[in-house]
Amino acid sequence: MQEARMGASLLRLFFHDCFVNGCDGSVLLDDTSSFIGEKNAAPNRNSARGFNVVDDIKSAVEIVCPGVVSCADILALSARDSVTILGGPYWDVKLGRRDARTASQAAANNNIPSPSSNWNQLISRFSAHGLSPRDLVALSGGHTIGQARCTTFRARIYNESNIDSSFARTRQRNCPRATGSGDNNLAPLDIHTPTYFDNSYFKNLIDGRGLFHSDQQLFTGGGSTDSIVRGYSNNPRSFRSDFAAAMIKMGDISPLTGTKGEIRKYCRRVN
Ligand code: HEM
Ligand SMILES: [Ca+2]
Ligand SMILES: [Ca+2]
C-alpha cells in the first residue's frame, strides 16, 4: 500500500455500503444528471474516499476474468485485506454478492450513524441490521486506524467533560473552535497507533481519549458496554476474533443473489 490511510478508507467504505440497503456496492455509484447516489449523503460527502483504488482493482480483475467479480465483493475483500495488511485479523470472506442497480441518498443519511450519536442511537442503528451490542463494540474497534476531520469531533474536544484534558488540548491545537476554520484538518482516530490495527482504541476509551462523542459513548456513556470495552482492552485476541466474526456478520447484510442486481462492468455506474 502506498498510503497507510487507504486501508482505513477502504474498511470504512465497506461499512458505509453494508449499512445502506445491504452490501451491494450502492456506495460506489456516481451521481449523474438523472441519478442521485450516496456519495453526497452527509456521512460520505467530502469524507468517503478510496473510490479510485476500487476502480483500479475492478479493472485489473475485469482483464483476467470479465463479468464475474462484483464491486460489492471487491469492497468486502478490500476491507479484509486492509485490516490484515495493517496487522489485524484475517478471515475468509464469503463471496457471490451482486451489485445494486440503485442507490439511496436518504437511506445513507438515515442508516449510517453520526459521530454525535448517543449510546441508544448506536445500539438501535446496529440492531436494525441484526448486529448486537457486542458487534457494535467490536466493529467500532475499526477506529483503531484512520483519520477524521475536525468538524466531526470539534464539539467533543471543546464542550465535553468526559474527555482527558491533555488529549482535548492536543486535538484543539489543530482544530480551531470556530466553525468554518480548519474544518477539514485531520486527526488520527487512534492517538497511539493510527496505522496499526490493534486494540489500542479500547485503551483510549478507558483513558477518556475517544475522538468522537459516539466512541466515548461505548465506555462510561451510560450504557451497558463498559465491560465489553474493558474485555477488548485486556485481551487483544478476543478483540481480533470478535472483530473478524462481526465483519462476516456485517458482510451478510442483505446481499443480492441469484438474478437480483447485476455484475457491474464499472463500479461507478450501472451497466
Ligand atoms: C459506530 C458508529 C460509527 C460512527 C458514528 C462512525 C463515525 C465516523 C466518522 C465521523 C469518521 C470520520 C469521517 C470524516 O472525517 O469525515 C469515521 C472514520 C472512520 N470509520 Fe467510522 N464510524 C462508526 C463505525 C465504524 C465501523 C463499524 C467501521 C468499520 C468496521 C468504521 C471505520 C472507520 C474508519 C476506518 C475510519 C477512518 C477512515 C479514513 O481514514 O479514511 N467506523 N467514522
Ligand atoms: Ca449498500
Ligand atoms: Ca491502532
Coordinates of N, CA and C and ligand atoms in Angstrom, one line a residue, residues 17 20-22 24 26, ligand 2:
D17 N -21.2 0.9 2.8 CA -22.0 0.1 1.8 C -23.0 -0.7 2.5
V20 N -26.3 0.5 4.1 CA -27.3 1.2 3.3 C -27.8 0.2 2.3
N21 N -29.0 -0.4 2.6 CA -29.6 -1.4 1.7 C -28.7 -2.6 1.4
G22 N -27.8 -2.9 2.4 CA -27.0 -4.1 2.3 C -25.7 -3.9 1.5
D24 N -24.1 -4.1 -1.4 CA -24.5 -4.3 -2.8 C -23.8 -3.3 -3.7
S26 N -23.7 -0.2 -3.5 CA -24.5 1.1 -3.8 C -23.7 2.3 -3.6
Ligands
CA2 CA -25.3 -0.7 0.0

